[in-house]
XYZ file of C-alpha atoms in Angstrom:
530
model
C 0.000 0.000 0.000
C 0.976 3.487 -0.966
C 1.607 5.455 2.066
C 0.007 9.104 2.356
C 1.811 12.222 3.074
C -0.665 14.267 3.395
C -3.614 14.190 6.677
C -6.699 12.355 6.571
C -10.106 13.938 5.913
C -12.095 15.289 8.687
C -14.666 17.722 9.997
C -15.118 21.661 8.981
C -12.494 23.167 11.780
C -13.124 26.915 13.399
C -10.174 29.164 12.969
C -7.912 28.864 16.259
C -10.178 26.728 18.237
C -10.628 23.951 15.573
C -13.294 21.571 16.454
C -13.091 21.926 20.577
C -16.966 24.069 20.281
C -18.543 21.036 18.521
C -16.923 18.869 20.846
C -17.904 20.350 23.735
C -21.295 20.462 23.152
C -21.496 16.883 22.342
C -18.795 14.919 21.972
C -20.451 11.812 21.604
C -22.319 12.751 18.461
C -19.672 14.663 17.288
C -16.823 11.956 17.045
C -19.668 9.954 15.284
C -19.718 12.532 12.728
C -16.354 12.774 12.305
C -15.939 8.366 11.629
C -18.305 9.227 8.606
C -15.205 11.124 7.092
C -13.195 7.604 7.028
C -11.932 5.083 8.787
C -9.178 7.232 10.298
C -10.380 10.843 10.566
C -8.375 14.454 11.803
C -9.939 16.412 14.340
C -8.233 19.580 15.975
C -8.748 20.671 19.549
C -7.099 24.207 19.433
C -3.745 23.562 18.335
C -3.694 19.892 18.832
C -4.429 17.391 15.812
C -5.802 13.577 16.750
C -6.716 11.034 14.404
C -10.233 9.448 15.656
C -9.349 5.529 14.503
C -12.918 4.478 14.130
C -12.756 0.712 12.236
C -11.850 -2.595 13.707
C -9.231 -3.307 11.255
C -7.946 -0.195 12.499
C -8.465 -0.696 15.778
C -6.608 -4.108 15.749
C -3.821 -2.743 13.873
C -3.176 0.381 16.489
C -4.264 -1.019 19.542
C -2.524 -4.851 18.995
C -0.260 -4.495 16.081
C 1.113 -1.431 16.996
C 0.931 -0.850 20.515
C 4.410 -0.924 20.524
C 4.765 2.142 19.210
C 2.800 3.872 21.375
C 1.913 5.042 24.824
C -0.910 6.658 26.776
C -1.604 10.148 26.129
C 0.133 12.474 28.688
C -2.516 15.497 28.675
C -5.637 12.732 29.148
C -4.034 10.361 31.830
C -2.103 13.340 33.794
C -5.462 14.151 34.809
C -6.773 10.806 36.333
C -3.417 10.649 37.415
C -4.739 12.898 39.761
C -7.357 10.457 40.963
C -6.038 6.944 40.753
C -2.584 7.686 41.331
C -0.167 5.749 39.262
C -1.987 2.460 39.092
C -2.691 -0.301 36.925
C -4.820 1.607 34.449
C -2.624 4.726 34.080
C 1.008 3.473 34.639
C 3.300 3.160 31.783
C 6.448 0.429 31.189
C 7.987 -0.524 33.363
C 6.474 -0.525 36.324
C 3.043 -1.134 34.356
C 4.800 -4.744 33.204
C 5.774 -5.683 36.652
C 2.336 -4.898 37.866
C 0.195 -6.422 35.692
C 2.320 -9.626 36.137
C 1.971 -9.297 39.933
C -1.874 -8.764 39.910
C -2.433 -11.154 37.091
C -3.278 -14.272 39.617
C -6.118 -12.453 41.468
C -7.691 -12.487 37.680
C -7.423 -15.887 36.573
C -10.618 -17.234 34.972
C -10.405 -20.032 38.081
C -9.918 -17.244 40.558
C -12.434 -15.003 39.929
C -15.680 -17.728 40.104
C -14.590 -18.307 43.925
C -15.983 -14.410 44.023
C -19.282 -15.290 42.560
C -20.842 -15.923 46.037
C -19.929 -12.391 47.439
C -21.869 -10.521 43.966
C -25.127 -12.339 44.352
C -25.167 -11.274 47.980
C -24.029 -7.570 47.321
C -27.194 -8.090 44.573
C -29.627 -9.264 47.135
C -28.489 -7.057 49.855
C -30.044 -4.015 47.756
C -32.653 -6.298 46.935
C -33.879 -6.742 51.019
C -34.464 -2.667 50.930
C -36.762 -2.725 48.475
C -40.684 -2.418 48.723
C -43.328 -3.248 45.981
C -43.648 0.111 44.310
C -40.595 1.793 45.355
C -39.240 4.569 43.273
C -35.469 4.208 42.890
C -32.845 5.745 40.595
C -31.210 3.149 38.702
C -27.713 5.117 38.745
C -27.323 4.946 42.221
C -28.393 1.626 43.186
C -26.635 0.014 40.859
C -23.190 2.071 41.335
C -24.332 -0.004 45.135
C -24.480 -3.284 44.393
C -21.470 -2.381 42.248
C -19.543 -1.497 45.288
C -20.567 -3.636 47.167
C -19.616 -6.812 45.047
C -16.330 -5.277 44.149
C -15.198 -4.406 47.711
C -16.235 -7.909 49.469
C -14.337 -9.533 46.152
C -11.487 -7.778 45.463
C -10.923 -6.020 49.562
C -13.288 -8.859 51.239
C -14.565 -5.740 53.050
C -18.386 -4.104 52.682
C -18.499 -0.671 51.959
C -22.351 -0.336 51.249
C -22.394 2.526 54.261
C -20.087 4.506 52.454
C -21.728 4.025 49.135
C -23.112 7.505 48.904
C -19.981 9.132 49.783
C -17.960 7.215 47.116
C -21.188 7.990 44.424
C -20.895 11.907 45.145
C -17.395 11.699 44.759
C -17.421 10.151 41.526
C -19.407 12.706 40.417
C -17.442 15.381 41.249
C -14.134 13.610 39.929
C -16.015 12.501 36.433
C -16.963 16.281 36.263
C -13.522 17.858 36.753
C -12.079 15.322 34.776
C -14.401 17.045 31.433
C -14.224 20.483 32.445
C -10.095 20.018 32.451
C -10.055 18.068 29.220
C -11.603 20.555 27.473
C -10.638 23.441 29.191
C -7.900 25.483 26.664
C -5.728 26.948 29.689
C -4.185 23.374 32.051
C -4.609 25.401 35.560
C -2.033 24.203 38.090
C -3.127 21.548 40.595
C -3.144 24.115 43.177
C -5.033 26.869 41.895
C -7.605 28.132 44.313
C -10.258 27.785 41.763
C -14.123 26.229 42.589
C -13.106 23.253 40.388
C -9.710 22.249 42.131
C -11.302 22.561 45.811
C -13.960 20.105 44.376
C -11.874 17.747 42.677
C -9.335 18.010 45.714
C -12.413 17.232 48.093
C -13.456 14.329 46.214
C -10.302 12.648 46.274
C -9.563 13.244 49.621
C -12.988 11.576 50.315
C -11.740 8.313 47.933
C -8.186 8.585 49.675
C -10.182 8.103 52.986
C -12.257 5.145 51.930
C -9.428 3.455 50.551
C -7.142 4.116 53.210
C -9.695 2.401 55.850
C -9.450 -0.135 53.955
C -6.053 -0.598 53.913
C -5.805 -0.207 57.402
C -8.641 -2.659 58.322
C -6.689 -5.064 56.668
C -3.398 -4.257 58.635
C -5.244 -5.443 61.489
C -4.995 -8.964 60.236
C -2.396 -9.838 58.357
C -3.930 -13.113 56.800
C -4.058 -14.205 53.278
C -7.777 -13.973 52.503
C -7.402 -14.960 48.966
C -8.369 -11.877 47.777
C -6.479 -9.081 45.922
C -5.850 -6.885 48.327
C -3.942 -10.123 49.993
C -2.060 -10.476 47.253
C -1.009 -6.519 47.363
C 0.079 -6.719 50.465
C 1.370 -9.636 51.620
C 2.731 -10.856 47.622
C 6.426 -10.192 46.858
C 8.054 -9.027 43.717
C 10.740 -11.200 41.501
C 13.516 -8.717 43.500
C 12.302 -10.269 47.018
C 10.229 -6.930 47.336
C 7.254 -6.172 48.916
C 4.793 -3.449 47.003
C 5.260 0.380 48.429
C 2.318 1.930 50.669
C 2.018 3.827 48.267
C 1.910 1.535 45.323
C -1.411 -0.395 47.405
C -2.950 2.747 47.762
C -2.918 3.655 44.079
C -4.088 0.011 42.841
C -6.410 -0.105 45.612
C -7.651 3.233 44.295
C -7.592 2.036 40.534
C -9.715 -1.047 41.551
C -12.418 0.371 43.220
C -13.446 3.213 41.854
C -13.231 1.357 37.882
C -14.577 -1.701 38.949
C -17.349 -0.422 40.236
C -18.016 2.696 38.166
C -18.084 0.867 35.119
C -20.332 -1.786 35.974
C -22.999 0.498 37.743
C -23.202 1.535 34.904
C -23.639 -1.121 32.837
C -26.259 -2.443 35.062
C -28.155 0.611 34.931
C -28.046 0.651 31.395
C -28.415 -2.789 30.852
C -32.101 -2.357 32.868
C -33.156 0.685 30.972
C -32.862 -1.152 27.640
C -35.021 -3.885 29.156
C -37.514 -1.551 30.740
C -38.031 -0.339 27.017
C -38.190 -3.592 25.693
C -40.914 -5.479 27.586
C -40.777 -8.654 24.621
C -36.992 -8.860 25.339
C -37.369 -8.872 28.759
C -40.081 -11.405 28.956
C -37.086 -13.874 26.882
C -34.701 -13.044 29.663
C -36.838 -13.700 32.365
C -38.735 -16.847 30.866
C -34.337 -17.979 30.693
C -33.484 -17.197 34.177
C -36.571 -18.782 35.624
C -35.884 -21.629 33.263
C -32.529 -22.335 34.636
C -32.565 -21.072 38.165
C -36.210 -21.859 39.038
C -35.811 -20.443 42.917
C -32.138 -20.967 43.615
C -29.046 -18.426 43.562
C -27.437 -18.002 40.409
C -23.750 -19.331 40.374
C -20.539 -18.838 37.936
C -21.998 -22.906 36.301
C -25.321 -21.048 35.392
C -23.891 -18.725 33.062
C -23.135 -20.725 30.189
C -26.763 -21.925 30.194
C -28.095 -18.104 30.741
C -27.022 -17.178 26.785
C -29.792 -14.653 26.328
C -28.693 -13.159 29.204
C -25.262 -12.270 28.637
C -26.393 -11.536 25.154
C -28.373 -8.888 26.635
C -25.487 -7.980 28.825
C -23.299 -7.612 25.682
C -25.590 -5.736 23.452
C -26.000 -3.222 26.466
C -22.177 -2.954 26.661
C -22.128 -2.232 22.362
C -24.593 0.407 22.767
C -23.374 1.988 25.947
C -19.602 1.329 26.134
C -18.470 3.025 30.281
C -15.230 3.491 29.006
C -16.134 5.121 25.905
C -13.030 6.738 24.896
C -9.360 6.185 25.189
C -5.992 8.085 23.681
C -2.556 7.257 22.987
C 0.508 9.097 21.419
C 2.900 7.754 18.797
C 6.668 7.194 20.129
C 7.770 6.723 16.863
C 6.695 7.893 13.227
C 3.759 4.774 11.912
C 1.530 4.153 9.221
C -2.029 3.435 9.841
C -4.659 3.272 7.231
C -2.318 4.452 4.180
C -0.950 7.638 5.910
C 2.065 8.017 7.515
C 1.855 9.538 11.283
C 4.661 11.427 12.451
C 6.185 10.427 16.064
C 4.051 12.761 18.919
C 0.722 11.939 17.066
C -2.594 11.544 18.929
C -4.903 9.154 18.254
C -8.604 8.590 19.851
C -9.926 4.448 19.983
C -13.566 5.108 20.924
C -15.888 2.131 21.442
C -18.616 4.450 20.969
C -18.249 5.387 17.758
C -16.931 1.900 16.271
C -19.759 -0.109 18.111
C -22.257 1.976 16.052
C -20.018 1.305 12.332
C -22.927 0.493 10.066
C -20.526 -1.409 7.501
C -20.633 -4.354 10.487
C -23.737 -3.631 12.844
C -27.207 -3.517 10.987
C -29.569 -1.070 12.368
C -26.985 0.025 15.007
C -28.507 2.193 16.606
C -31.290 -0.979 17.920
C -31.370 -2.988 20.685
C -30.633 -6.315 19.671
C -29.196 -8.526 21.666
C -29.813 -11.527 19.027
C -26.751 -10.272 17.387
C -24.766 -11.946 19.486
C -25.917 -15.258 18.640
C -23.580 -17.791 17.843
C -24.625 -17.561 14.014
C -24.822 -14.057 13.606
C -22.021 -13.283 15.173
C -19.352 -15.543 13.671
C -18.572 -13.595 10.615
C -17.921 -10.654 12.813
C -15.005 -8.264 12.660
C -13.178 -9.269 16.027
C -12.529 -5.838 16.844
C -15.973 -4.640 16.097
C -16.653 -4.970 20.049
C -14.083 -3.755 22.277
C -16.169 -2.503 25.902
C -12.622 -3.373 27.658
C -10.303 -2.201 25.189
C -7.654 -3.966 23.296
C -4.249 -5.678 23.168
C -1.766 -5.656 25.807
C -3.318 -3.127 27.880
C -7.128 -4.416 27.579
C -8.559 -4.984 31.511
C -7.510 -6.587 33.619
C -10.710 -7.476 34.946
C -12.675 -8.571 31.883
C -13.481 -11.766 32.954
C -14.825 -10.310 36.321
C -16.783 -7.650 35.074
C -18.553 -10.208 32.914
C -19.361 -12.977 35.434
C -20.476 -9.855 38.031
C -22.887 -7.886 35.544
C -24.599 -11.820 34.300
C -24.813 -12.952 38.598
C -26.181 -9.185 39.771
C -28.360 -8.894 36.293
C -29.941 -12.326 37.009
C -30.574 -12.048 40.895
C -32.419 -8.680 39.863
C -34.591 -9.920 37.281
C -35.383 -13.456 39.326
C -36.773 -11.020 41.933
C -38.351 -8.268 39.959
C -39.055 -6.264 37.426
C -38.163 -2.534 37.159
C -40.953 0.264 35.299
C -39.519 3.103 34.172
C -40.776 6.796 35.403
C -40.194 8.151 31.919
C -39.822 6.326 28.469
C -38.113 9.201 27.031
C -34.780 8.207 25.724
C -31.839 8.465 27.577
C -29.538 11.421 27.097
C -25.877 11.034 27.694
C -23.630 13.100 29.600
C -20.384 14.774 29.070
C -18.177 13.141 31.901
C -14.910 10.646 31.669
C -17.220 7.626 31.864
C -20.433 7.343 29.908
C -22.418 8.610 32.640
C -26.294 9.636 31.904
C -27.165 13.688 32.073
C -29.724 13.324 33.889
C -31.080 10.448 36.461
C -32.577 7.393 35.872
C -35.897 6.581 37.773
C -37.833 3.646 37.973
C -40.426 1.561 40.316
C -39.892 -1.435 41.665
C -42.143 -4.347 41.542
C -41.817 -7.304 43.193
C -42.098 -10.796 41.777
C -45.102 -13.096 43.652
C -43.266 -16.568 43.930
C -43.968 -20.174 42.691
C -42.424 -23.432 42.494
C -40.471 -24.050 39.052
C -38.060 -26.630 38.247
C -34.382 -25.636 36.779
C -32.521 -27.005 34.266
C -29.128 -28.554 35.545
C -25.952 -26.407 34.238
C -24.530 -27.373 30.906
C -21.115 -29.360 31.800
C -17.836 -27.024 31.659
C -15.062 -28.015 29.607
C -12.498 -29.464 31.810
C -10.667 -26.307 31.921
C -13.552 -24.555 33.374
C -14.171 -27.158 35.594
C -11.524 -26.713 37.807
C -12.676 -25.517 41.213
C -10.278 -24.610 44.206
C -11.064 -25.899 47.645
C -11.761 -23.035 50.401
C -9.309 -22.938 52.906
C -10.607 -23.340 56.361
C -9.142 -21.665 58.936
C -9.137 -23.620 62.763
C -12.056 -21.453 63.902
C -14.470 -18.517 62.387
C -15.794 -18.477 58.603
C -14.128 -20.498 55.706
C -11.512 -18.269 53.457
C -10.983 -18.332 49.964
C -8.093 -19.939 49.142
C -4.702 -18.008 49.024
C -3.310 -16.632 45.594
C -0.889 -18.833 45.807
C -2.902 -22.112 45.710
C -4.825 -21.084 42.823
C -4.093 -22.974 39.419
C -4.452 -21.182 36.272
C -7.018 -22.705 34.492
C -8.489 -21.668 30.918
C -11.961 -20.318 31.788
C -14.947 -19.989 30.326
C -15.973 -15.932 30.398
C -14.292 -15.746 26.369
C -14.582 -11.855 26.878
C -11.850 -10.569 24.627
C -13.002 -8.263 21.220
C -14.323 -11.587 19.750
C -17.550 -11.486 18.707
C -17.459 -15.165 18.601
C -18.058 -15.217 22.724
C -21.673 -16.221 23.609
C -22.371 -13.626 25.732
C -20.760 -10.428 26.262
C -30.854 4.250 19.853
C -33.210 3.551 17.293
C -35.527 1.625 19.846
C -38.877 0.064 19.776
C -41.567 2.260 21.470
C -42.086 0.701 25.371
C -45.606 -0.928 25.484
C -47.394 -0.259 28.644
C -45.864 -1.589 32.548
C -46.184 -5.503 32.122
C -48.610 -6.983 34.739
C -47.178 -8.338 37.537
C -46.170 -12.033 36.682
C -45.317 -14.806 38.861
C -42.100 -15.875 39.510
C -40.065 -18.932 41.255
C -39.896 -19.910 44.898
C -36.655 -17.802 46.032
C -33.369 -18.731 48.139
C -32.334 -15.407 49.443
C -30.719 -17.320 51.862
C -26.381 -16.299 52.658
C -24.391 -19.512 51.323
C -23.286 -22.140 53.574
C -19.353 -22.187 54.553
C -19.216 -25.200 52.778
C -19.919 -23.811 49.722
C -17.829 -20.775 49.879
């Protein structure tokens, strides 16, 4: 292929400010705009040229191919920075290497189903405040059972009382994080400015959760089996233990995106179904089918396909992590033009999630898309919620098994009516956060007696199950890192399409009547089982 000299096509640009007005005022429609120029598009923010890399080919090739030759973008990641401190998610070689090698174990496919126990319950603890009828907004409670399942898991620690104080935190960080990014003049850290004593109160807030937990945990020294274990007690190939300060900022990292992005999820995920009583009817017909009255576990999933389908389609439409950057080290060609060396580019899931050359109707919520044999002829990069190539999440595997165990307690136990069918607008924050909130009522599922299909057999990969360690007296433990074997699971949540389970919409017929459901076990899970 002949390589360009010259720039890409892209939108009309202002004089001096380029296209920072249009994508202020919606960036989200605006970068979709901008992918109908090409597959690899130039966009200016004041003085600053990025190339928006919109198609999976394109998308494989920077983000896999090429991800040598790049890094994260300084002006974008300085900022959360900030936040998360220098953590798994904004760290750069090589300390990014060594901690991602470190961490690696508390991920493994076999690892992460001994957390499955400790997500239903965050799930039905939410659940038990709920009354027939109860208006709730979906943001919030879900951003709670978020927490909660990712701070017993990951910290084996509840943090539901503090749930408010992380949520208003959030917002406060998610909405310095936009005004800074597209703010023309970078104020200093310690300007006394309204937005710097908000951010700077926020985190302070976050630095105290985390630190509680951190010192809980110095209490008792014990391996737990959980992450936080493995943070502090683990030692590095040198003989070194991680730096205070090091578990602070992956503690940090961990909490606030492993909860922030599936709240979100969730609460998208039960909008979609609110305005799509037929689909939700299929869901519910498939979790009744399978779990009759019981608790969902990690086995269920594979038999819950519709489900995760649902999950997935939710995650295409309404990507949390919506945008990402990264800066050339060294001069590359990407679609026919050559890049100089300092380049930005933009990966948005957004934008190539809606590509119309792979996703028919995109705009519709489909979640039959994902079927086995519609999907199979899709791009493998068409789909990339958790990103791509080396530095894709850590916790994709997690995230996955969490949002399919919290999305089928929920819809086992009841049903959710939205206040408003008008669509959903999205907000300008760091995260695909909603401008406005998200109300709903709660009703309550009467109970009957169903049977439930057994779960399909695992491969023998997936089979593998590690024993809980008991300790001479008090609850049983999960097993130490250490003890775990890596296994190959069976969440297949990479870009491929191929994985079972991962706004144009139909007008919302009236609130369904209330249906009858399965005889429920709300109960806590034995030790033995944990």
């Amino acid at each position: 292929m002949r390589v360009k000299p010259h720039r890409p096509p892209g939108p009309a640009k202002l004089p001096l400010i380029g296209d920072c007005l249009a994508f202020g005022r919606d960036p989200h429609g605006f970068l979709l705009e901008a992918a109908s120029h090409g597959p690899l598009a130039t966009l200016r923010l004041f003085s600053r040229p990025f190339y928006l890399v919109s198609s999976p080919e394109l998308v494989q090739q920077g983000l896999v191919h090429r991800s040598r030759s790049m890094r994260k973008d300084d002006g974008l990641f300085d900022l959360i920075r900030r936040a998360l401190g220098n953590g798994l998610v904004t760290s750069e070689n090589p300390l990014w290497r060594r901690q991602r090698k470190f961490m690696a174990h508390a991920f493994t496919p076999a690892r992460v189903e001994l957390y499955a126990d400790k997500m239903v319950d965050a799930a039905l603890g939410t659940l038990s405040q709920w009354s027939e009828g109860q208006p709730v907004e979906l943001h919030a409670e879900m951003a709670e059972i978020a927490l909660e399942a990712v701070s017993n898991a990951l910290f084996d620690l509840p943090l539901r009382r503090q749930a408010q104080s992380v949520f208003r935190s959030m917002n406060a960080i998610g909405d310095f994080f936009v005004e800074a990014f597209a703010s023309p003049i970078a104020l200093p850290h310690w300007w006394p400015s309204p937005r710097n004593f908000r951010f700077i109160r926020a985190c302070r807030e976050m630095d105290s959760v985390v630190e509680g937990i951190i010192g809980e945990r110095r209490k008792d020294n014990h391996d737990r089996g959980d992450l936080l274990s493995a943070l502090l007690l683990g030692v590095h190939e040198n003989g070194e233990h991680m730096s205070e300060k090091q578990v602070r900022d992956e503690c940090m990292t961990m909490l606030i995106a492993g909860h922030e992005t599936t709240g979100l999820t969730l609460m998208y995920t039960l909008y979609l179904l609110a305005r799509h009583p037929e689909i939700e009817t299929r869901v519910r017909e498939e979790i009744d089918g399978v779990l009759g009255g019981r608790r969902a576990t990690a086995s269920d999933l594979e038999s819950l396909a519709l489900t995760m389908q649902v999950i997935k389609e939710a995650l295409r439409l309404y990507p949390p992590a919506w945008m990402t950057a990264r800066v050339l080290i060294e001069e590359t060609e990407l679609g026919g033009y050559s890049l100089p060396a300092g380049s930005a580019l933009m990966f948005s899931p957004w934008v190539t999630h809606r590509d119309p050359h792979v996703f028919t109707n995109p705009e519709t919520f489909d979640p039959d898309r994902w079927s086995p044999e519609r999907a199979a002829n899709m791009p493998r990069f068409a789909f990339f919620p958790f990103g791509a190539g080396p530095r894709a999440c850590i916790g994709n595997h997690f995230a996955m098994m969490e949002l399919g165990l919290i999305l089928a307690t929920l819809l086992q136990r009841c049903r959710f009516e939205l206040v408003s069918q008008a669509p959903i607008r999205i907000g300008v924050s760091a995260t695909l956060r909603p401008a406005h909130e998200v109300h709903a009522r709660v009703h309550l599922r009467a109970t009957r007696r169903t049977g439930a299909r057994r779960p399909a057999c695992p491969s023998p990969e997936a089979a593998v199950r590690v024993p809980a360690v008991r300790p001479r007296s008090g609850p049983a433990r999960i097993a130490p890192i250490s003890s775990v074997p890596r296994s190959v699971g069976r969440f297949d949540v990479d870009s491929s399409p191929r994985c079972p389970f991962a706004g144009g919409e139909a007008p919302a017929r009236a609130a369904l009547e209330r249906e009858p459901g399965p005889a429920l076990d709300d109960s806590l899970p034995s030790s033995k089982n944990r």
